PDB file of C-alpha atoms in Angstrom:
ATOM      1  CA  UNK P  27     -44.518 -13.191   8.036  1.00  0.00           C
ATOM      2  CA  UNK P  28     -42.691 -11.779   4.799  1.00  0.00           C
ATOM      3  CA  UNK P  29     -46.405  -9.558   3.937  1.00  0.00           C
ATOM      4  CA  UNK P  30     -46.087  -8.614   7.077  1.00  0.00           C
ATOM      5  CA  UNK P  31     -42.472  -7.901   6.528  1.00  0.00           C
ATOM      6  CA  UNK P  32     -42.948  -6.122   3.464  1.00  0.00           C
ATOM      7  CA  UNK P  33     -41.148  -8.598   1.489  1.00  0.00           C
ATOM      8  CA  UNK P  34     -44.526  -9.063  -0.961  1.00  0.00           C
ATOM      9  CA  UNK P  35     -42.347 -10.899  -3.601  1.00  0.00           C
ATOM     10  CA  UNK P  36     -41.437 -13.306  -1.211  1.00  0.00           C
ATOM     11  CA  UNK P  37     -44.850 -13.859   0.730  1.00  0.00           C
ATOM     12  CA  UNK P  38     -46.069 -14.394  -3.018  1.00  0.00           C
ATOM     13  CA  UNK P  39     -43.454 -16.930  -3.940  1.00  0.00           C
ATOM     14  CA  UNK P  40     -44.073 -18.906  -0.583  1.00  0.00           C
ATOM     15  CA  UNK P  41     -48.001 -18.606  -1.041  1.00  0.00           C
ATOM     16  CA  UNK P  42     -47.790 -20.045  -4.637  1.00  0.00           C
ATOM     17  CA  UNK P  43     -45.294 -23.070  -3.324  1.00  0.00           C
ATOM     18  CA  UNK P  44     -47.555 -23.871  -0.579  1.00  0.00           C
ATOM     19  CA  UNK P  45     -50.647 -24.140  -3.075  1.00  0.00           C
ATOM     20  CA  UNK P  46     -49.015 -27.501  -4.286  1.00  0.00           C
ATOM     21  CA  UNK P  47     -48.987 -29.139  -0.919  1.00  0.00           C
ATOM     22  CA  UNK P  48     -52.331 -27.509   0.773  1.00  0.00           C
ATOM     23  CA  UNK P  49     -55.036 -29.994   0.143  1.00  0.00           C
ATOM     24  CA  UNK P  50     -58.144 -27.611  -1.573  1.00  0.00           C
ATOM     25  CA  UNK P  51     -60.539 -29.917   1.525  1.00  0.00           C
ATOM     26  CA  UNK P  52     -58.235 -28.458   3.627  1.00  0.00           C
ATOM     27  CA  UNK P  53     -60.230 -24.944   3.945  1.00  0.00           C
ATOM     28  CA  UNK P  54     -58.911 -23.531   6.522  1.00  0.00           C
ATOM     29  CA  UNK P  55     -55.157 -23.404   5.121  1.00  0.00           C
ATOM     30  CA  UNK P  56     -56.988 -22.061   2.026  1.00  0.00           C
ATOM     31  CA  UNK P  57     -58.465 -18.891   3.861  1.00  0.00           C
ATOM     32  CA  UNK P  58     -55.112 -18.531   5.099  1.00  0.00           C
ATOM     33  CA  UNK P  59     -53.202 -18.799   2.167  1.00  0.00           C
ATOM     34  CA  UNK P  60     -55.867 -16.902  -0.292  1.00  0.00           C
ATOM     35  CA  UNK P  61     -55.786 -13.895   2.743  1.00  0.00           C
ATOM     36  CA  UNK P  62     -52.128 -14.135   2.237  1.00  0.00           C
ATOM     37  CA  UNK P  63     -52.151 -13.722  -1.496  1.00  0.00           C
ATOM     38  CA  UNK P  64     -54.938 -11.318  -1.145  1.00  0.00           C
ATOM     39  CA  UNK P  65     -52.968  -8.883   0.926  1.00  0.00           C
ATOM     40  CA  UNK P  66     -49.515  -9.360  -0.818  1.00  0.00           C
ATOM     41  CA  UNK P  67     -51.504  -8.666  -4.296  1.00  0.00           C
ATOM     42  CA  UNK P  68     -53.126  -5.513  -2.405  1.00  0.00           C
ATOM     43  CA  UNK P  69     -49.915  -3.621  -1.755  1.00  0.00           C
ATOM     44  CA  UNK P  70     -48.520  -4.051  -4.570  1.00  0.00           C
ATOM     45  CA  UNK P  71     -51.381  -2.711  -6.185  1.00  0.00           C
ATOM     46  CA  UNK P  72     -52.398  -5.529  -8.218  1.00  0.00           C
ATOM     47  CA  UNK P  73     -56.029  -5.047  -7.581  1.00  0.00           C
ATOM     48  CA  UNK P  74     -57.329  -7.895 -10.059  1.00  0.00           C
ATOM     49  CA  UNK P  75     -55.611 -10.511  -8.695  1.00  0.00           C
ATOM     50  CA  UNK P  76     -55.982  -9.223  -4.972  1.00  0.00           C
ATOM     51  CA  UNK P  77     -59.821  -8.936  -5.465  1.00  0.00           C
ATOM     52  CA  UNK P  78     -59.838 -12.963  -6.870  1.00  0.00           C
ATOM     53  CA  UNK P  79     -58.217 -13.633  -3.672  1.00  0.00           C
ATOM     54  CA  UNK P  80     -59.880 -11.961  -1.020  1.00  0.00           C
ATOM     55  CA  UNK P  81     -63.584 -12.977  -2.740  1.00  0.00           C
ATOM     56  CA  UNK P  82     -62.022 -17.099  -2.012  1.00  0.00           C
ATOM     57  CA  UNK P  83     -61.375 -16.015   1.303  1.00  0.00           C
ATOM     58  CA  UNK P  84     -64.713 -14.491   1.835  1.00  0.00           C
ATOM     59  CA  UNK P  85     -66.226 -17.838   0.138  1.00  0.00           C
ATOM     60  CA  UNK P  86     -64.369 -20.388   2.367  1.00  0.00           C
ATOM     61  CA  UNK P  87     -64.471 -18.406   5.465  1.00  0.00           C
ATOM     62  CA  UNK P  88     -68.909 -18.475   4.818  1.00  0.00           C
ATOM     63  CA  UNK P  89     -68.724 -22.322   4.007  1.00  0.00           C
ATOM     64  CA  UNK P  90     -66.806 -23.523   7.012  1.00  0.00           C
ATOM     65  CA  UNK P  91     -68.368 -20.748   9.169  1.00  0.00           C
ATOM     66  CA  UNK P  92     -65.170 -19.225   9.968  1.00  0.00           C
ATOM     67  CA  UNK P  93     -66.680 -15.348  11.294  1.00  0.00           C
ATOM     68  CA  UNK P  94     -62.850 -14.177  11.260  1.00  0.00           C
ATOM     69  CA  UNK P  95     -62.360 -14.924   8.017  1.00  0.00           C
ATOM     70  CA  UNK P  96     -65.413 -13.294   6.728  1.00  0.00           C
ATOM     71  CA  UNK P  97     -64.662  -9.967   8.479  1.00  0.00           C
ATOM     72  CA  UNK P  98     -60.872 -10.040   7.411  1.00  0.00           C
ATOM     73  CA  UNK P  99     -62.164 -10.898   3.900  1.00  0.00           C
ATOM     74  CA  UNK P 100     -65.013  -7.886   4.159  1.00  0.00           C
ATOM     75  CA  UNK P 101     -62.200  -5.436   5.121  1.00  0.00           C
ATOM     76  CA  UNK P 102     -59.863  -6.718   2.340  1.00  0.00           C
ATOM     77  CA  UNK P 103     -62.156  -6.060  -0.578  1.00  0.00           C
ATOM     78  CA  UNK P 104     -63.309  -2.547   1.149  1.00  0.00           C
ATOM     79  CA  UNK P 105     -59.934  -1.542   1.219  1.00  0.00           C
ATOM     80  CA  UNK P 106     -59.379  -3.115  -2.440  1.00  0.00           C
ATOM     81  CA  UNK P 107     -62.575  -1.031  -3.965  1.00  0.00           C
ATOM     82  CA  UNK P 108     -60.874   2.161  -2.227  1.00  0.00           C
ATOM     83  CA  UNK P 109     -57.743   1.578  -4.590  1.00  0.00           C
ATOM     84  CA  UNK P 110     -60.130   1.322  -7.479  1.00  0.00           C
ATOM     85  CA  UNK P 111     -61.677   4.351  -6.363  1.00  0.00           C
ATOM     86  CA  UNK P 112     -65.244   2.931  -5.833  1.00  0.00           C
ATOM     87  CA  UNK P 113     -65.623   4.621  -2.625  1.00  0.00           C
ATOM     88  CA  UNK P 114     -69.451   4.077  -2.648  1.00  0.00           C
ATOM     89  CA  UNK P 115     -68.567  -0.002  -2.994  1.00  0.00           C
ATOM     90  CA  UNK P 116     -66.189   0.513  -0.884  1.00  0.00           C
ATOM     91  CA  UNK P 117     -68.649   2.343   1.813  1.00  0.00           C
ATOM     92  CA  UNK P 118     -70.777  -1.121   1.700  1.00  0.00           C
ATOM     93  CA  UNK P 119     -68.323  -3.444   2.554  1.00  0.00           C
ATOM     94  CA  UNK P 120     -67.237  -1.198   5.638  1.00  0.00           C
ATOM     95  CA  UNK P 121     -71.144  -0.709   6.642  1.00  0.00           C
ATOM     96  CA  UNK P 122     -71.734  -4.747   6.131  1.00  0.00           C
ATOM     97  CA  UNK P 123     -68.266  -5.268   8.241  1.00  0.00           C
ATOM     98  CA  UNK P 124     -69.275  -3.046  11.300  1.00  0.00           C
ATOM     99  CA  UNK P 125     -72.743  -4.653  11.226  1.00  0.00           C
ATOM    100  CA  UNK P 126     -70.754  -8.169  11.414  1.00  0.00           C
ATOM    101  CA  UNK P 127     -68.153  -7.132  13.812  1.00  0.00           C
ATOM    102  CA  UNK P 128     -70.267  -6.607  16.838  1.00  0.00           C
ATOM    103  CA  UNK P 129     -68.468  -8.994  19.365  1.00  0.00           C
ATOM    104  CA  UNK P 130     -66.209  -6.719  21.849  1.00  0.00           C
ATOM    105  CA  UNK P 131     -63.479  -8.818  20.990  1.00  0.00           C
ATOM    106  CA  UNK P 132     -63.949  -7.171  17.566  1.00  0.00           C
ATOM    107  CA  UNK P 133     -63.713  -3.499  18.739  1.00  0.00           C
ATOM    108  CA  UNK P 134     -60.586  -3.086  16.904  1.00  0.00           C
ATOM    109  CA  UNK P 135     -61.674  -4.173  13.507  1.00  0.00           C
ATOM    110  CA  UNK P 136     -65.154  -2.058  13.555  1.00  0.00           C
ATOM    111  CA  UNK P 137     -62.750   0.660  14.718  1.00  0.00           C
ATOM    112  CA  UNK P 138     -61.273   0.513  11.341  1.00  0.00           C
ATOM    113  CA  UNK P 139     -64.040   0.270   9.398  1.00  0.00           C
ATOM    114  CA  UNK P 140     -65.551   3.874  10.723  1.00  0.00           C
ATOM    115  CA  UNK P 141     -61.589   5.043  10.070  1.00  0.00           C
ATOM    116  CA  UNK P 142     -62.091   4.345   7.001  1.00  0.00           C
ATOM    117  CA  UNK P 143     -65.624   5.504   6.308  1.00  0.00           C
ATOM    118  CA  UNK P 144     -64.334   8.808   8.086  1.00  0.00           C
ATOM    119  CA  UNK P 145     -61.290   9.432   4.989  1.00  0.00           C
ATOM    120  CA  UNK P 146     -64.026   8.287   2.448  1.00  0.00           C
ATOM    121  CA  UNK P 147     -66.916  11.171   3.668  1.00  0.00           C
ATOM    122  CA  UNK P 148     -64.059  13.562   4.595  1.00  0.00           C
ATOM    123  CA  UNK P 149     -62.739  13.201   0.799  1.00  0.00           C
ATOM    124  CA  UNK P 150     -66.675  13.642  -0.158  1.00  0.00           C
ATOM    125  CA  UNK P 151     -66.999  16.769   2.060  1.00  0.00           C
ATOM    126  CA  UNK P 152     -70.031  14.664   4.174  1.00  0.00           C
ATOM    127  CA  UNK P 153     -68.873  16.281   7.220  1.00  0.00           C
ATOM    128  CA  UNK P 154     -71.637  15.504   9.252  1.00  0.00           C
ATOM    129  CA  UNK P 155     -71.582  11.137   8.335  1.00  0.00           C
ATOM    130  CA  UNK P 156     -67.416  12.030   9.283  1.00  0.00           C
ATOM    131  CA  UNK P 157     -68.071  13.179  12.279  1.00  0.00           C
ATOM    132  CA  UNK P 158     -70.298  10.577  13.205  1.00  0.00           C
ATOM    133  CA  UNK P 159     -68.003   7.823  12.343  1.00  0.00           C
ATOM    134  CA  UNK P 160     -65.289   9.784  14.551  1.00  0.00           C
ATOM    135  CA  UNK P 161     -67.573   9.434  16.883  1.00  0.00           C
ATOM    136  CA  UNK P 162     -68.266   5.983  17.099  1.00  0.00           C
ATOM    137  CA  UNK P 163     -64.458   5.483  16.650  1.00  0.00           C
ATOM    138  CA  UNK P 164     -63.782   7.579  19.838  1.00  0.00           C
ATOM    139  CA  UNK P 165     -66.449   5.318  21.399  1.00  0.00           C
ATOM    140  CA  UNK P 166     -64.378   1.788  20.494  1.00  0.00           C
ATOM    141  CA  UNK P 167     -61.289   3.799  21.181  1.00  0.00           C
ATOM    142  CA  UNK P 168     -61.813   3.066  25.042  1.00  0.00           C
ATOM    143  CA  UNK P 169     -62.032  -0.717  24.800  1.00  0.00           C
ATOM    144  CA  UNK P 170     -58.989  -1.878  24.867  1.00  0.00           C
ATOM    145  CA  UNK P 171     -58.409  -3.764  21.604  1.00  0.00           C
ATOM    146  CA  UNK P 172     -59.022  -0.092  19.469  1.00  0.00           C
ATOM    147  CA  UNK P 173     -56.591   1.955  21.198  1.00  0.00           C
ATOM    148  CA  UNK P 174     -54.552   1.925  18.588  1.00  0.00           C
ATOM    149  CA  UNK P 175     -57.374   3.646  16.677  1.00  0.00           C
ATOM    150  CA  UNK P 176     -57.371   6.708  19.190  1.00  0.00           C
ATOM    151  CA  UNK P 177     -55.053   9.037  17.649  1.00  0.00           C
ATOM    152  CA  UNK P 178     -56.549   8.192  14.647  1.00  0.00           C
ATOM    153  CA  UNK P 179     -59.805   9.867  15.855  1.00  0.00           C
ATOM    154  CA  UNK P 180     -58.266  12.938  17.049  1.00  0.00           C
ATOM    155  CA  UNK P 181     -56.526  13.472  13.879  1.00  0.00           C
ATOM    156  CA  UNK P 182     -59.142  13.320  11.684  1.00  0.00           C
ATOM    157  CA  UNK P 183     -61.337  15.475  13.887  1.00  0.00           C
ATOM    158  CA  UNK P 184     -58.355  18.182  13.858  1.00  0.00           C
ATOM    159  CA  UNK P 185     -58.154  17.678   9.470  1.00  0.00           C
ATOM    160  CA  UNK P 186     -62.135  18.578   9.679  1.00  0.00           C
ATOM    161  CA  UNK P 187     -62.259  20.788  11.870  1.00  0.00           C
ATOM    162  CA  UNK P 188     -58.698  22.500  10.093  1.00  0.00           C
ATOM    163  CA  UNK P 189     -60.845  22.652   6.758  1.00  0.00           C
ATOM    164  CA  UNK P 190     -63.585  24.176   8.062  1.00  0.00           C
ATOM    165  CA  UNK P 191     -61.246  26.910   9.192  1.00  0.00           C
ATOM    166  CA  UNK P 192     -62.302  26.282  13.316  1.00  0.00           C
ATOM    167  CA  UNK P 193     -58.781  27.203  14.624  1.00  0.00           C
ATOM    168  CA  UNK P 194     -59.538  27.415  18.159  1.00  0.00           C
ATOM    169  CA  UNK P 195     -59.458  23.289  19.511  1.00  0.00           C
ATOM    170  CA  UNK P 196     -57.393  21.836  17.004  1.00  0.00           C
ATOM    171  CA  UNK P 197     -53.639  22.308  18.961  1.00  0.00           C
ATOM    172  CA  UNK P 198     -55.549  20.279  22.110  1.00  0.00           C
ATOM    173  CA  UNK P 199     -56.740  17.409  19.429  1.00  0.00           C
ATOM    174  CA  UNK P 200     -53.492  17.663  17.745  1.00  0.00           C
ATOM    175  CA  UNK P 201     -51.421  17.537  20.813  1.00  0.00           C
ATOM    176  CA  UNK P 202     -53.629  14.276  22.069  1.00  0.00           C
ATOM    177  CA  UNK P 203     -52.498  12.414  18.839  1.00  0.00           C
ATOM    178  CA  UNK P 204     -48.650  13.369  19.362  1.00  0.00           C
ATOM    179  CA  UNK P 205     -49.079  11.741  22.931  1.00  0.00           C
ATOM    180  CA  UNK P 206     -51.007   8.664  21.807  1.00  0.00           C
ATOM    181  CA  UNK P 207     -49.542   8.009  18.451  1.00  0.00           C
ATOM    182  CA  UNK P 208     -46.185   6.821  19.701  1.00  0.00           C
ATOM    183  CA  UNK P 209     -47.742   4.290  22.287  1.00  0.00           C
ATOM    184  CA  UNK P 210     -48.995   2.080  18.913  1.00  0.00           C
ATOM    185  CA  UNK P 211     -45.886   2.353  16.891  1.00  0.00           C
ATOM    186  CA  UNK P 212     -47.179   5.331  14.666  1.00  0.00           C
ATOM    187  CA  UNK P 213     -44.148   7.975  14.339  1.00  0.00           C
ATOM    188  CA  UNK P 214     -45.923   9.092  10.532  1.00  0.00           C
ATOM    189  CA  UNK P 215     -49.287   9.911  12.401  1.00  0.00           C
ATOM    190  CA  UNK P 216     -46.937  12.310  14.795  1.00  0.00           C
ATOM    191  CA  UNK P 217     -45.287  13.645  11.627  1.00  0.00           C
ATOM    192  CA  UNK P 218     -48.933  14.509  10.303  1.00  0.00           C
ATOM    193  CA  UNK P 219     -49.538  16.201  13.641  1.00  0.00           C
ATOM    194  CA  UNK P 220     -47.137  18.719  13.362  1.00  0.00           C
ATOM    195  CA  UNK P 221     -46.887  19.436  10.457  1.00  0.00           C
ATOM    196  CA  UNK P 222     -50.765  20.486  10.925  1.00  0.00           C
ATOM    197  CA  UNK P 223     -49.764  21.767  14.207  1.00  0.00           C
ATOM    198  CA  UNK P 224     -47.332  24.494  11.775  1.00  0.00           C
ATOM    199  CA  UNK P 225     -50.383  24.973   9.265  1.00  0.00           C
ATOM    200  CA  UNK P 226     -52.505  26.030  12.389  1.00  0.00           C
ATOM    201  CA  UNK P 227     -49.419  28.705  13.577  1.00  0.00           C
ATOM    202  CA  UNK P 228     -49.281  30.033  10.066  1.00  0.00           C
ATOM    203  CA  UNK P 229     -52.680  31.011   9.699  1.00  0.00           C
ATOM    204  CA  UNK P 230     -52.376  32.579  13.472  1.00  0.00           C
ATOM    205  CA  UNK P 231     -49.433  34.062  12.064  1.00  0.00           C
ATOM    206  CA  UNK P 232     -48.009  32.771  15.290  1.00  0.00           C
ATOM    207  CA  UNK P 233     -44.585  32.803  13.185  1.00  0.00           C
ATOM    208  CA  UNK P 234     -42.395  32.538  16.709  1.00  0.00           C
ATOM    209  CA  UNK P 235     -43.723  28.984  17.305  1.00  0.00           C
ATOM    210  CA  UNK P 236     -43.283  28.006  13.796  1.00  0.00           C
ATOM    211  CA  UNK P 237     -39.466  29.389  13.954  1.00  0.00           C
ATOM    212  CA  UNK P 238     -39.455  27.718  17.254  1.00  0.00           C
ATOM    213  CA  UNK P 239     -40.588  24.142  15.171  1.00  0.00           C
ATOM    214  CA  UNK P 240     -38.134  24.314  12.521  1.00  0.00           C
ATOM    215  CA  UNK P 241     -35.220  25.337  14.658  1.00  0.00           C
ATOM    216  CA  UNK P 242     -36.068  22.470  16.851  1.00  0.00           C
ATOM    217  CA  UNK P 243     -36.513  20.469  13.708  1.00  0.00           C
ATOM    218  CA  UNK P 244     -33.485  20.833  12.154  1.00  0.00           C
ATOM    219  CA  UNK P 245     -31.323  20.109  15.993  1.00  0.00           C
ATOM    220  CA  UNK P 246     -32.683  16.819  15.604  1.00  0.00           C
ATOM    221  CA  UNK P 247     -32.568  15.966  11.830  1.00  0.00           C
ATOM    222  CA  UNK P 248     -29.405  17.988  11.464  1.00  0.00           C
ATOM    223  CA  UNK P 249     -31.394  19.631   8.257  1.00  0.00           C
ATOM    224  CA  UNK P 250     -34.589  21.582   7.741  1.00  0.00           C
ATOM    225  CA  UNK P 251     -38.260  19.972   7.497  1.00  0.00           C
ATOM    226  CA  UNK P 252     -39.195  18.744   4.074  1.00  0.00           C
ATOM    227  CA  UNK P 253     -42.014  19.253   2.578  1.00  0.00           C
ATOM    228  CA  UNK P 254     -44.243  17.030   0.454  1.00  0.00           C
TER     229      UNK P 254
END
């Protein structure tokens, strides 16, 4: 609860006092507690020690047969290797995972793994393996366990399709993640949205609607936008 939480110091403190009374037979509590430690270590970027972690969880989960654990432990060191910056070691761990991940139940988790093959090829410029991840993302997205996943897909088709300079259906895509976003708990993916939504105005040089933005803007934040 305290990774989740965002208290990492504490989730780390707990993990290390429940080492001393988790039996190491007792594998289970082990892929529990090393997935624990694994993500804690992750966001605080202590890559070493959460790549240690995450490759016990991927051990145990294989020796007890625990599929969960090997997927969550596939997606942990993918997302590990993407801190590193080995985005082709990275790309293999996603690939493996959506290869595992092919129960329905699952949807959710292979929906994430084409996310984040879709930011890796986007940052390469492979537009057309980007696309075909959004693709298959927009496919899970109507199972019910990768909703959350849907704005996701319409955002990154909006980012392509905004670098490629193809003006013309990015407000629809960009208005479909400001209506879905919210539904999941993702104000920041909103944020993105407009402030791409303004980006698409100013190269219109539709400056009315970008006036119209920041007056509305600063109503509600009782200053203007800021920029990062």
């Amino acid at each position: 609860l305290a990774s989740s939480d965002g208290e990492l110091d504490l989730a780390l403190s707990f993990a290390q006092q429940a080492q001393e009374y988790i039996s190491e037979h007792d594998i289970h509590q082990q892929v529990i507690l090393n997935f624990v430690q694994a993500r804690a270590y992750m966001l605080v970027g202590d890559v070493l020690h959460a790549q240690r972690h995450a490759k016990k969880v991927h051990i145990l989960s294989e020796t007890v047969g625990d599929y969960v654990g090997v997927i969550q432990a596939i997606r942990l060191l993918g997302d590990i290797e993407v801190l590193k910056g080995e985005l082709y070691a990275a790309i293999k761990y996603y690939q493996t995972g959506i290869q595992l991940a092919m129960d329905p139940s699952f949807g959710w988790i292979r929906a994430y793994f084409h996310f984040q093959l879709v930011n890796i090829y986007r940052e390469q410029n492979t537009l057309d393996l980007a696309h075909y991840h959004i693709q298959q993302m927009m496919i899970l997205c109507q199972h019910v366990f990768a909703r959350r996943f849907y704005a996701y897909a319409y955002l990154a088709s909006a980012q392509i399709l905004f670098s490629q300079g193809e003006m013309a259906t990015i407000q629809h895509m960009l208005e479909v993640v400001k209506d879905n976003a919210p539904a999941v708990g993702r104000k920041d993916i909103v944020r993105i949205a407009e402030a791409y939504c303004v980006r698409v105005w100013l190269r219109q040089g539709h400056m009315a609607e970008v006036a119209q933005w920041v007056e509305a803007h600063t109503q509600l934040t009782g200053s203007g936008p800021v920029y990062e």
